[in-house]
């Protein structure tokens, strides 16, 4: 059975509607062209039989073969150079932007076309094209029809895909298109795969070279509207570009990752679908967008959240939504898929939407507080209703147990990070009261805020181990307590916090700078490692914070992408990729190193 490449082998393409992953071997192994959480037409990432589209020299991986690749600056246009004994060839990959798109138009009307341009650099290289579409997450083998212009139409179920290659007449096999051709120095071959719905408009017809140039200009124009003046600017700008690529342009929602079911541990079952937008990540995301992007992205994300939440009832606010605000994200297993390196189940949907997670309102209102001056002295109706509704819900429910930031699937507990987030809700709401109209009850909210704080300090501290722990009454350490200084619940210089930081670093840390979430966690969690950077900087230990930042940043792959976690033994990337929270963690940690006392 064919083995799947390491997670770090993949580069990320995006049209801000969906995304694709391309491996170092030239294979597109993941593409859900309808939108981020749609069905994959290429799914080799989670099953070798689930489809791919490879364009690479014949004999990839043989003697004398090597690869180097890089994004064009400030874009998600990826150029891979294959060096062979017979010469060198470049393959440039992108998901097409709308022709003429600029700045904040990026992705609004993307045509759902995958562009691949092959360019001979030296010698004469024999190339192999292998087009194996498997729509509906590998459930469907489409019919292949040769076209008069030399292309091939793949059609089956709800999907049509049109494959074209300039100057090549492609032949359709029974279930794939396999074609070899030679490229000499200076020769260029443009290819595209255009997606269409079976009963909708036909796939777009674009010139690959013209479209590649237009897509590159669109990305460059987008980044030109943003600025960042802090430390580690190159890393921050790239991570901001990745976040833009994970943004669903039509709504402004940021998905947690491009993929579903890449495992936290090879062979394990903690394989979740991350192609949705988490409210919990809201404040962190907003801070990163504010630092490295511009207010327009932040305001669109607020509008999406308010619309998604809607008017309040008694039910908890879901922690996550679909990219257009869908609530019901019921989870099911794709039993026909093998999973990444046999890590089952493969999931579509995420049942965390059903959980009570008390930290959600604090993340949203914390983001409102951060951008309060930009949002104005008087909030619009939807924003005001959202803030009032979330605040009152926390006032009524903060004392309840929940599933916590790590979305445990066992029992509810009184998680410390959830209570601190409830305190954040009430504290920021008190500060925003003058902008919320006559229904704002500032005095009562302040009483609730102070009660939560007293409870956290009393119940969350464990005298025996000398640290704040993950849940009330527990002796188990949890890296989520590092959020206390970040949320300005306690300063990092507070003796209790210093003791906690030292204990977490000693018991959950590794010599390589990685931090686990808890003692039995099998991998280092990149966001937590960047939280530790922030805590050290806020405690005045800037030199140590810088050294840690640079070690953790070094866990990106060769094109600057992070997954969710790092294997503690091999250093391999684990979990869904590219992971928004990891890139958000980098941006926020870099800014903390620039402005240690920033709020």
Coordinates of C-alpha atoms in Angstrom, one line a residue:
X1 CA 0.0 0.0 0.0
X2 CA 1.3 3.4 -1.0
X3 CA 2.5 5.5 2.0
X4 CA 1.5 9.1 2.5
X5 CA 4.1 11.8 2.7
X6 CA 5.0 13.6 6.0
X7 CA 2.7 16.5 6.9
X8 CA 5.6 18.9 6.6
X9 CA 6.0 18.0 2.9
X10 CA 2.9 20.0 2.0
X11 CA 2.7 23.6 0.7
X12 CA -0.5 25.5 1.0
X13 CA -2.5 27.2 -1.9
X14 CA -5.6 29.3 -1.4
X15 CA -8.1 31.4 -3.2
X16 CA -9.8 32.5 0.1
X17 CA -12.7 30.2 -0.8
X18 CA -10.9 26.9 -0.4
X19 CA -7.4 25.6 -0.4
X20 CA -5.2 22.9 -1.7
X21 CA -2.1 21.1 -0.5
X22 CA 0.8 20.3 -2.8
X23 CA 3.6 17.9 -1.8
X24 CA 7.3 18.1 -2.5
X25 CA 6.7 15.2 -4.9
X26 CA 4.6 17.5 -7.1
X27 CA 1.3 15.9 -6.1
X28 CA -1.9 17.9 -5.2
X29 CA -3.2 15.7 -2.4
X30 CA -6.0 17.8 -1.0
X31 CA -8.5 20.1 -2.7
X32 CA -12.1 20.8 -1.7
X33 CA -12.9 23.2 -4.5
X34 CA -16.5 24.3 -3.5
X35 CA -15.4 25.8 -0.2
X36 CA -13.1 25.0 2.7
X37 CA -15.5 22.4 4.3
X38 CA -16.7 20.9 1.0
X39 CA -16.0 17.4 -0.3
X40 CA -12.5 16.7 -1.6
X41 CA -11.9 15.9 -5.2
X42 CA -8.2 15.0 -4.4
X43 CA -7.9 13.3 -1.0
X44 CA -4.7 11.3 -1.1
X45 CA -3.8 13.1 2.1
X46 CA -6.2 10.9 4.1
X47 CA -6.2 7.8 1.8
X48 CA -3.8 6.9 -1.1
X49 CA -6.8 5.8 -3.1
X50 CA -8.8 9.1 -2.7
X51 CA -7.3 11.0 -5.6
X52 CA -4.5 13.3 -6.6
X53 CA -3.0 15.3 -9.4
X54 CA 0.8 14.9 -9.8
X55 CA 3.0 16.8 -12.2
X56 CA 6.7 16.1 -11.6
X57 CA 9.8 14.7 -13.4
X58 CA 9.8 11.0 -14.1
X59 CA 11.8 9.2 -11.5
X60 CA 11.1 11.5 -8.6
X61 CA 13.3 10.6 -5.6
X62 CA 15.9 8.8 -7.6
X63 CA 19.7 9.4 -7.6
X64 CA 20.7 13.0 -8.3
X65 CA 17.2 14.3 -7.7
X66 CA 16.6 17.2 -5.3
X67 CA 13.8 19.8 -4.7
X68 CA 13.9 23.4 -3.5
X69 CA 10.7 25.5 -3.2
X70 CA 9.5 28.8 -2.0
X71 CA 6.5 31.1 -2.1
X72 CA 6.7 34.2 -4.2
X73 CA 7.1 37.0 -1.6
X74 CA 3.8 37.9 0.3
X75 CA 1.8 35.4 -1.8
X76 CA 0.5 31.8 -1.6
X77 CA 1.9 31.2 -5.1
X78 CA 4.3 28.3 -4.7
X79 CA 7.3 27.7 -7.0
X80 CA 8.9 24.2 -6.8
X81 CA 12.2 23.5 -8.6
X82 CA 13.0 19.9 -9.4
X83 CA 16.7 19.2 -10.1
X84 CA 17.4 16.0 -12.0
X85 CA 20.4 14.4 -13.6
X86 CA 19.0 15.6 -17.0
X87 CA 18.2 19.2 -16.1
X88 CA 16.0 21.4 -13.9
X89 CA 12.4 22.3 -14.2
X90 CA 10.1 24.6 -12.1
X91 CA 6.4 24.0 -11.4
X92 CA 4.5 27.0 -10.1
X93 CA 1.2 26.3 -8.4
X94 CA -1.7 28.6 -7.4
X95 CA -5.4 28.7 -6.9
X96 CA -6.7 31.3 -9.2
X97 CA -7.9 34.7 -8.0
X98 CA -10.5 36.5 -9.9
X99 CA -9.0 38.4 -12.8
X100 CA -8.4 42.0 -11.7
X101 CA -8.9 41.3 -8.0
X102 CA -7.1 43.6 -5.7
X103 CA -6.7 44.0 -2.0
X104 CA -9.9 43.1 -0.1
X105 CA -11.5 41.7 -3.2
X106 CA -9.2 38.7 -3.0
X107 CA -11.3 35.5 -3.0
X108 CA -14.7 37.2 -3.3
X109 CA -15.5 35.6 -6.7
X110 CA -12.7 33.1 -7.1
X111 CA -13.3 30.9 -10.1
X112 CA -12.3 27.6 -8.4
X113 CA -9.4 26.9 -10.8
X114 CA -6.1 25.2 -10.0
X115 CA -3.2 26.6 -12.0
X116 CA 0.0 24.7 -12.7
X117 CA 2.8 26.2 -14.9
X118 CA 5.8 24.0 -15.9
X119 CA 8.9 25.9 -17.0
X120 CA 12.1 24.3 -18.3
X121 CA 15.2 25.8 -16.7
X122 CA 18.0 23.7 -18.0
X123 CA 18.6 20.5 -20.0
X124 CA 15.7 18.4 -21.1
X125 CA 13.5 16.8 -18.4
X126 CA 10.9 14.1 -19.0
X127 CA 7.7 15.0 -17.0
X128 CA 4.9 12.8 -15.8
X129 CA 1.3 14.0 -15.4
X130 CA -1.0 11.8 -13.3
X131 CA -4.6 13.1 -12.9
X132 CA -6.7 10.9 -10.6
X133 CA -9.9 12.7 -9.5
X134 CA -12.0 11.0 -6.8
X135 CA -14.9 13.4 -5.9
X136 CA -17.1 13.0 -2.8
X137 CA -14.1 12.3 -0.5
X138 CA -13.0 9.3 -2.6
X139 CA -16.5 7.7 -2.9
X140 CA -16.8 8.4 -6.6
X141 CA -14.8 7.5 -9.7
X142 CA -15.9 9.9 -12.4
X143 CA -16.3 9.3 -16.2
X144 CA -13.4 10.8 -18.2
X145 CA -14.2 12.3 -21.6
X146 CA -11.6 13.5 -24.1
X147 CA -12.3 17.0 -25.5
X148 CA -11.7 18.5 -29.0
X149 CA -9.2 21.0 -27.6
X150 CA -7.0 18.2 -26.1
X151 CA -8.4 18.5 -22.6
X152 CA -10.2 15.9 -20.5
X153 CA -13.6 16.4 -18.7
X154 CA -14.2 14.4 -15.5
X155 CA -17.8 14.2 -14.5
X156 CA -19.7 12.2 -11.9
X157 CA -22.2 12.9 -9.2
X158 CA -22.4 16.7 -8.4
X159 CA -18.9 17.5 -9.8
X160 CA -17.3 18.4 -13.1
X161 CA -13.6 19.0 -13.5
X162 CA -11.9 20.1 -16.7
X163 CA -8.2 19.4 -17.2
X164 CA -6.3 21.3 -19.9
X165 CA -2.6 21.5 -20.7
X166 CA -1.3 23.9 -23.4
X167 CA 0.3 22.1 -26.3
X168 CA -0.6 18.7 -25.0
X169 CA -3.3 16.3 -26.2
X170 CA -4.3 14.3 -23.2
X171 CA -5.8 10.8 -23.4
X172 CA -8.3 9.5 -20.9
X173 CA -7.8 6.1 -19.3
X174 CA -10.5 4.3 -17.6
X175 CA -10.1 6.0 -14.3
X176 CA -7.2 8.4 -14.7
X177 CA -5.2 10.6 -17.2
X178 CA -1.5 9.5 -17.3
X179 CA 0.7 11.4 -19.7
X180 CA 4.4 11.9 -20.2
X181 CA 6.0 14.9 -22.0
X182 CA 9.4 16.5 -22.2
X183 CA 10.4 20.1 -21.3
X184 CA 13.5 21.8 -22.5
X185 CA 15.1 25.0 -21.2
X186 CA 12.9 28.0 -21.9
X187 CA 9.8 25.9 -22.7
X188 CA 6.6 26.6 -20.7
X189 CA 3.5 24.4 -20.4
X190 CA 0.5 25.9 -18.7
X191 CA -2.1 23.6 -17.1
X192 CA -5.4 24.1 -15.2
X193 CA -8.1 22.1 -13.5
X194 CA -11.4 24.0 -13.4
X195 CA -14.2 23.0 -11.0
X196 CA -17.8 23.2 -11.8
X197 CA -21.1 21.9 -10.4
X198 CA -22.8 19.2 -12.4
X199 CA -26.0 21.2 -12.8
X200 CA -24.6 24.7 -12.6
X201 CA -22.3 26.9 -14.7
X202 CA -19.6 25.0 -16.6
X203 CA -16.0 25.1 -15.4
X204 CA -14.3 28.4 -16.1
X205 CA -11.9 28.6 -19.0
X206 CA -8.8 30.6 -18.2
X207 CA -5.3 31.1 -19.7
X208 CA -3.0 29.5 -17.1
X209 CA -0.1 32.0 -17.7
X210 CA -2.3 35.1 -17.6
X211 CA -4.2 33.8 -14.6
X212 CA -1.0 33.0 -12.7
X213 CA 0.3 36.5 -13.3
X214 CA -3.0 38.0 -12.2
X215 CA -3.2 35.9 -9.1
X216 CA 0.3 36.9 -8.1
X217 CA -0.5 40.6 -8.5
X218 CA -3.7 40.1 -6.5
X219 CA -1.8 38.6 -3.5
X220 CA 1.0 41.3 -3.8
X221 CA -1.7 44.0 -3.9
X222 CA -3.4 42.6 -0.9
X223 CA -0.2 42.6 1.3
X224 CA 0.7 46.1 0.1
X225 CA -2.4 47.4 2.0
X226 CA -1.0 46.0 5.3
X227 CA 2.0 46.9 7.4
X228 CA 3.8 45.6 10.4
X229 CA 6.6 47.5 12.1
X230 CA 7.5 45.0 14.9
X231 CA 10.1 42.4 15.3
X232 CA 10.5 39.2 13.2
X233 CA 8.7 41.1 10.4
X234 CA 9.3 38.5 7.7
X235 CA 7.9 35.7 9.8
X236 CA 4.9 37.8 10.8
X237 CA 4.1 38.9 7.3
X238 CA 4.2 35.3 6.1
X239 CA 1.9 34.1 8.9
X240 CA -0.5 36.9 8.2
X241 CA -0.6 35.7 4.5
X242 CA -1.4 32.2 5.7
X243 CA -4.2 33.6 7.8
X244 CA -5.5 35.4 4.8
X245 CA -5.4 32.2 2.9
X246 CA -7.5 30.5 5.7
X247 CA -10.1 33.3 5.5
X248 CA -13.3 32.6 3.7
X249 CA -13.6 35.8 1.8
X250 CA -17.4 35.9 1.4
X251 CA -18.0 36.1 5.1
X252 CA -14.7 37.0 6.7
X253 CA -14.6 33.8 8.8
X254 CA -11.2 32.3 9.6
X255 CA -11.1 28.5 9.5
X256 CA -9.0 26.7 12.1
X257 CA -7.1 24.7 9.5
X258 CA -7.4 23.6 5.9
X259 CA -7.8 19.9 6.6
X260 CA -9.8 17.2 8.4
X261 CA -8.6 14.2 10.4
X262 CA -4.8 14.6 10.4
X263 CA -4.0 13.0 13.7
X264 CA -2.6 14.3 17.0
X265 CA -0.8 10.9 17.3
X266 CA -0.1 8.6 14.4
X267 CA -2.5 5.7 14.6
X268 CA -4.6 7.5 17.2
X269 CA -8.3 8.5 17.1
X270 CA -8.0 12.2 18.0
X271 CA -8.5 13.1 14.4
X272 CA -10.9 16.0 14.1
X273 CA -12.4 18.2 11.3
X274 CA -10.9 21.7 11.7
X275 CA -12.4 23.3 8.5
X276 CA -14.7 25.6 10.5
X277 CA -14.4 28.8 12.4
X278 CA -14.0 28.7 16.2
X279 CA -15.4 31.6 18.4
X280 CA -12.9 30.6 21.0
X281 CA -10.1 31.6 18.8
X282 CA -11.7 35.0 18.2
X283 CA -9.7 37.3 20.5
X284 CA -6.4 35.7 19.5
X285 CA -7.3 35.9 15.9
X286 CA -8.4 39.5 16.2
X287 CA -5.2 40.5 18.0
X288 CA -3.2 38.9 15.2
X289 CA -5.2 40.5 12.4
X290 CA -4.9 43.9 14.2
X291 CA -1.2 43.5 14.5
X292 CA -0.4 42.1 11.1
X293 CA -3.3 43.0 8.9
X294 CA -5.8 45.9 9.1
X295 CA -9.1 46.8 10.7
X296 CA -11.2 45.8 7.7
X297 CA -10.5 42.1 8.3
X298 CA -11.4 42.5 12.0
X299 CA -14.7 44.3 11.3
X300 CA -15.8 41.7 8.8
X301 CA -15.1 39.0 11.3
X302 CA -17.2 40.8 13.9
X303 CA -20.1 41.1 11.5
X304 CA -19.8 37.3 10.7
X305 CA -19.8 36.5 14.4
X306 CA -22.8 38.6 15.3
X307 CA -24.8 37.2 12.4
X308 CA -23.8 33.6 13.2
X309 CA -24.7 33.9 16.9
X310 CA -28.1 35.6 16.1
X311 CA -30.6 36.4 18.9
X312 CA -30.0 34.8 22.2
X313 CA -32.0 32.0 23.9
X314 CA -31.2 29.7 26.8
X315 CA -28.9 27.4 24.9
X316 CA -25.1 27.8 25.0
X317 CA -23.5 29.6 22.2
X318 CA -21.7 27.1 19.9
X319 CA -18.0 27.2 20.0
X320 CA -17.7 26.9 16.3
X321 CA -19.7 27.6 13.1
X322 CA -19.5 26.9 9.5
X323 CA -17.9 29.5 7.3
X324 CA -21.3 31.0 6.4
X325 CA -22.6 30.8 10.0
X326 CA -24.0 27.2 9.9
X327 CA -24.6 25.8 13.4
X328 CA -25.4 22.1 12.8
X329 CA -22.0 20.6 12.1
X330 CA -23.0 17.1 13.1
X331 CA -20.1 14.7 12.9
X332 CA -19.9 11.5 10.9
X333 CA -17.2 9.0 10.1
X334 CA -16.0 8.2 6.6
X335 CA -15.5 4.5 7.1
X336 CA -14.3 4.0 3.5
X337 CA -11.2 6.1 4.1
X338 CA -8.0 4.6 5.5
X339 CA -6.9 7.8 7.3
X340 CA -3.5 9.4 7.4
X341 CA -1.1 6.5 8.2
X342 CA -4.1 4.4 9.3
X343 CA -5.2 7.0 11.8
X344 CA -9.0 6.4 12.1
X345 CA -11.7 7.5 12.1
X346 CA -11.7 10.1 9.3
X347 CA -14.3 12.7 10.4
X348 CA -16.5 15.1 8.5
X349 CA -18.2 17.6 10.8
X350 CA -17.3 18.4 14.4
X351 CA -19.6 17.6 17.4
X352 CA -17.8 20.1 19.6
X353 CA -20.6 22.5 18.4
X354 CA -22.9 20.7 20.9
X355 CA -20.6 21.3 23.9
X356 CA -21.0 23.9 26.6
X357 CA -17.8 25.9 26.6
X358 CA -17.9 28.9 28.9
X359 CA -14.8 30.4 27.5
X360 CA -16.4 31.4 24.2
X361 CA -18.1 34.7 25.2
X362 CA -14.9 36.0 26.8
X363 CA -13.0 35.5 23.6
X364 CA -15.6 37.4 21.6
X365 CA -16.0 40.3 24.0
X366 CA -12.3 40.5 24.6
X367 CA -11.9 41.1 20.9
X368 CA -14.6 43.8 21.0
X369 CA -12.7 45.5 23.8
X370 CA -9.4 45.3 21.9
X371 CA -11.0 47.1 18.9
X372 CA -13.4 49.3 20.9
X373 CA -11.9 52.6 19.6
X374 CA -12.1 51.4 16.0
X375 CA -15.7 50.3 16.5
X376 CA -16.9 53.7 17.7
X377 CA -18.6 55.3 20.7
X378 CA -21.9 53.7 19.8
X379 CA -22.2 50.2 18.6
X380 CA -24.6 49.1 15.8
X381 CA -27.6 47.1 16.8
X382 CA -26.2 43.6 16.0
X383 CA -22.9 44.2 17.8
X384 CA -24.7 45.7 20.8
X385 CA -27.1 42.8 21.0
X386 CA -24.2 40.3 20.7
X387 CA -22.2 41.9 23.6
X388 CA -25.3 42.3 25.9
X389 CA -26.4 38.7 25.2
X390 CA -23.0 37.2 25.8
X391 CA -22.5 39.1 29.0
X392 CA -25.8 38.2 30.5
X393 CA -25.3 34.5 29.5
X394 CA -22.0 34.5 31.4
X395 CA -23.5 36.2 34.4
X396 CA -26.1 33.4 34.6
X397 CA -23.9 30.4 33.8
X398 CA -20.2 31.1 34.9
X399 CA -20.6 28.8 37.9
X400 CA -21.4 25.7 35.8
X401 CA -18.8 23.1 34.7
X402 CA -18.0 22.8 30.9
X403 CA -15.8 20.9 28.5
X404 CA -12.9 23.5 28.5
X405 CA -10.6 24.9 25.9
X406 CA -9.3 21.5 24.8
X407 CA -12.9 20.2 24.1
X408 CA -12.7 17.0 26.1
X409 CA -15.2 14.4 25.2
X410 CA -15.6 12.8 28.6
X411 CA -17.1 14.9 31.5
X412 CA -17.7 18.5 32.4
X413 CA -15.3 20.1 34.9
X414 CA -14.7 23.5 36.3
X415 CA -11.8 24.4 34.1
X416 CA -9.6 27.3 35.2
X417 CA -9.2 28.8 31.7
X418 CA -12.9 28.8 31.2
X419 CA -13.5 30.7 34.5
X420 CA -10.8 33.2 33.6
X421 CA -12.5 33.8 30.3
X422 CA -15.8 34.4 32.1
X423 CA -14.0 37.0 34.2
X424 CA -12.8 38.5 30.9
X425 CA -16.4 38.8 29.7
X426 CA -17.5 40.6 32.8
X427 CA -14.5 42.8 33.1
X428 CA -14.5 44.0 29.5
X429 CA -18.3 44.4 29.6
X430 CA -18.0 46.8 32.5
X431 CA -15.5 48.8 30.4
X432 CA -17.9 48.8 27.4
X433 CA -21.0 49.6 29.4
X434 CA -21.2 53.2 28.3
X435 CA -21.4 52.0 24.6
X436 CA -24.2 49.5 25.2
X437 CA -27.2 51.6 26.0
X438 CA -29.6 51.6 28.9
X439 CA -29.7 47.8 29.3
X440 CA -26.1 47.7 30.4
X441 CA -26.0 46.9 34.1
X442 CA -22.5 48.0 35.0
X443 CA -22.8 47.7 38.8
X444 CA -24.2 44.1 38.7
X445 CA -21.7 43.0 36.1
X446 CA -18.8 44.4 38.3
X447 CA -20.1 42.3 41.3
X448 CA -20.1 39.1 39.2
X449 CA -16.7 39.9 37.8
X450 CA -15.2 40.2 41.3
X451 CA -16.9 37.0 42.5
X452 CA -15.4 35.1 39.6
X453 CA -12.0 36.5 40.3
X454 CA -12.1 35.6 44.0
X455 CA -13.3 32.1 43.1
X456 CA -10.5 31.5 40.6
X457 CA -7.8 32.7 43.0
X458 CA -9.3 30.5 45.8
X459 CA -10.2 27.3 43.9
X460 CA -7.7 27.4 41.1
X461 CA -4.5 27.6 43.1
X462 CA -3.0 24.4 44.4
X463 CA -0.8 25.0 47.5
X464 CA 0.7 21.5 47.4
X465 CA 2.3 21.9 43.9
X466 CA 2.6 25.7 44.1
X467 CA 0.8 26.5 40.8
X468 CA -2.6 27.2 39.2
X469 CA -3.9 23.9 37.8
X470 CA -6.1 23.0 34.9
X471 CA -9.4 22.6 36.9
X472 CA -10.7 23.4 40.3
X473 CA -9.6 20.8 42.9
X474 CA -7.2 19.2 40.5
X475 CA -3.4 18.6 40.8
X476 CA -3.0 18.3 37.1
X477 CA -1.0 21.0 35.3
X478 CA -2.4 22.4 32.1
X479 CA -0.6 24.8 29.8
X480 CA -3.9 26.8 29.3
X481 CA -3.2 28.6 32.6
X482 CA -0.6 30.6 30.7
X483 CA -3.5 32.5 29.3
X484 CA -3.9 34.3 32.7
X485 CA -1.2 36.9 32.0
X486 CA -2.2 37.2 28.4
X487 CA -5.8 38.0 29.5
X488 CA -4.4 40.4 32.1
X489 CA -6.1 38.4 34.9
X490 CA -2.8 38.4 36.8
X491 CA 0.5 40.0 35.8
X492 CA 3.2 37.5 34.8
X493 CA 5.4 39.1 37.6
X494 CA 2.9 38.0 40.3
X495 CA 4.6 35.5 42.6
X496 CA 1.8 32.9 42.0
X497 CA 2.1 33.4 38.3
X498 CA 5.9 33.2 38.3
X499 CA 5.6 29.9 40.2
X500 CA 3.0 28.6 37.8
X501 CA 5.1 29.5 34.7
X502 CA 8.2 27.8 36.2
X503 CA 6.2 24.7 37.1
X504 CA 4.5 24.5 33.7
X505 CA 7.9 25.0 31.9
X506 CA 9.6 22.3 34.1
X507 CA 6.8 19.6 34.0
X508 CA 5.3 20.2 30.5
X509 CA 8.3 21.6 28.6
X510 CA 11.0 19.9 26.6
X511 CA 14.7 20.8 26.0
X512 CA 13.7 21.9 22.5
X513 CA 11.3 24.6 23.7
X514 CA 8.1 22.7 23.0
X515 CA 5.3 22.7 25.5
X516 CA 2.7 19.9 26.0
X517 CA -0.9 20.8 27.0
X518 CA -0.8 18.3 29.9
X519 CA 1.5 15.7 31.3
X520 CA 0.1 12.8 29.2
X521 CA -0.1 14.8 26.0
X522 CA 2.0 12.9 23.4
X523 CA 3.1 16.0 21.4
X524 CA 4.2 19.6 21.8
X525 CA 1.4 22.1 21.1
X526 CA 2.7 25.1 19.2
X527 CA 0.2 27.6 20.5
X528 CA 1.1 26.8 24.1
X529 CA 4.8 27.2 23.3
X530 CA 4.1 30.7 21.9
X531 CA 2.1 31.5 25.0
X532 CA 5.1 30.7 27.1
X533 CA 7.1 33.1 25.0
X534 CA 4.5 35.8 25.8
X535 CA 4.6 35.0 29.5
X536 CA 8.4 35.2 29.7
X537 CA 8.4 38.5 27.9
X538 CA 5.7 39.9 30.2
X539 CA 7.7 38.8 33.2
X540 CA 10.7 40.7 31.9
X541 CA 12.7 37.7 30.7
X542 CA 13.1 39.0 27.2
X543 CA 16.4 37.2 26.3
X544 CA 14.9 33.8 27.3
X545 CA 11.6 34.7 25.5
X546 CA 13.6 35.5 22.3
X547 CA 15.5 32.3 22.4
X548 CA 12.4 30.3 22.9
X549 CA 10.6 32.1 20.1
X550 CA 13.3 31.3 17.6
X551 CA 13.4 27.7 18.6
X552 CA 9.7 27.2 18.3
X553 CA 9.5 29.2 15.0
X554 CA 12.1 26.7 13.7
X555 CA 9.5 24.0 13.7
X556 CA 7.9 25.3 10.6
X557 CA 8.4 23.4 7.4
X558 CA 10.6 24.6 4.5
X559 CA 8.0 27.0 3.3
X560 CA 7.1 28.5 6.7
X561 CA 4.0 26.5 7.5
X562 CA 2.9 25.1 10.9
X563 CA 0.6 22.3 11.7
X564 CA -0.9 22.0 15.2
X565 CA 1.6 19.9 17.0
X566 CA 5.1 18.5 16.9
X567 CA 6.1 14.9 17.7
X568 CA 8.4 15.0 20.7
X569 CA 10.5 12.1 19.5
X570 CA 10.9 12.7 15.8
X571 CA 10.2 16.4 15.5
X572 CA 7.6 15.7 12.8
X573 CA 4.6 17.9 12.4
X574 CA 1.3 16.4 13.6
X575 CA -2.4 17.5 13.4
X576 CA -4.3 19.5 10.9
X577 CA -2.4 21.9 8.7
X578 CA -1.8 24.7 8.1
X579 CA -3.1 25.5 11.6
X580 CA -4.4 29.0 12.1
X581 CA -3.7 29.0 15.9
X582 CA 0.0 28.2 15.4
X583 CA 0.4 31.1 13.0
X584 CA -1.7 33.3 15.3
X585 CA 0.6 32.3 18.2
X586 CA 3.7 33.3 16.2
X587 CA 2.3 36.7 15.3
X588 CA 1.1 37.5 18.8
X589 CA 4.4 36.3 20.4
X590 CA 6.4 38.4 18.0
X591 CA 4.4 41.5 18.9
X592 CA 4.8 40.7 22.6
X593 CA 8.5 40.7 22.1
X594 CA 8.1 44.1 20.3
X595 CA 5.8 45.6 22.9
X596 CA 6.0 43.5 26.2
X597 CA 3.4 45.6 28.0
X598 CA 0.8 45.8 25.1
X599 CA -2.8 45.1 26.1

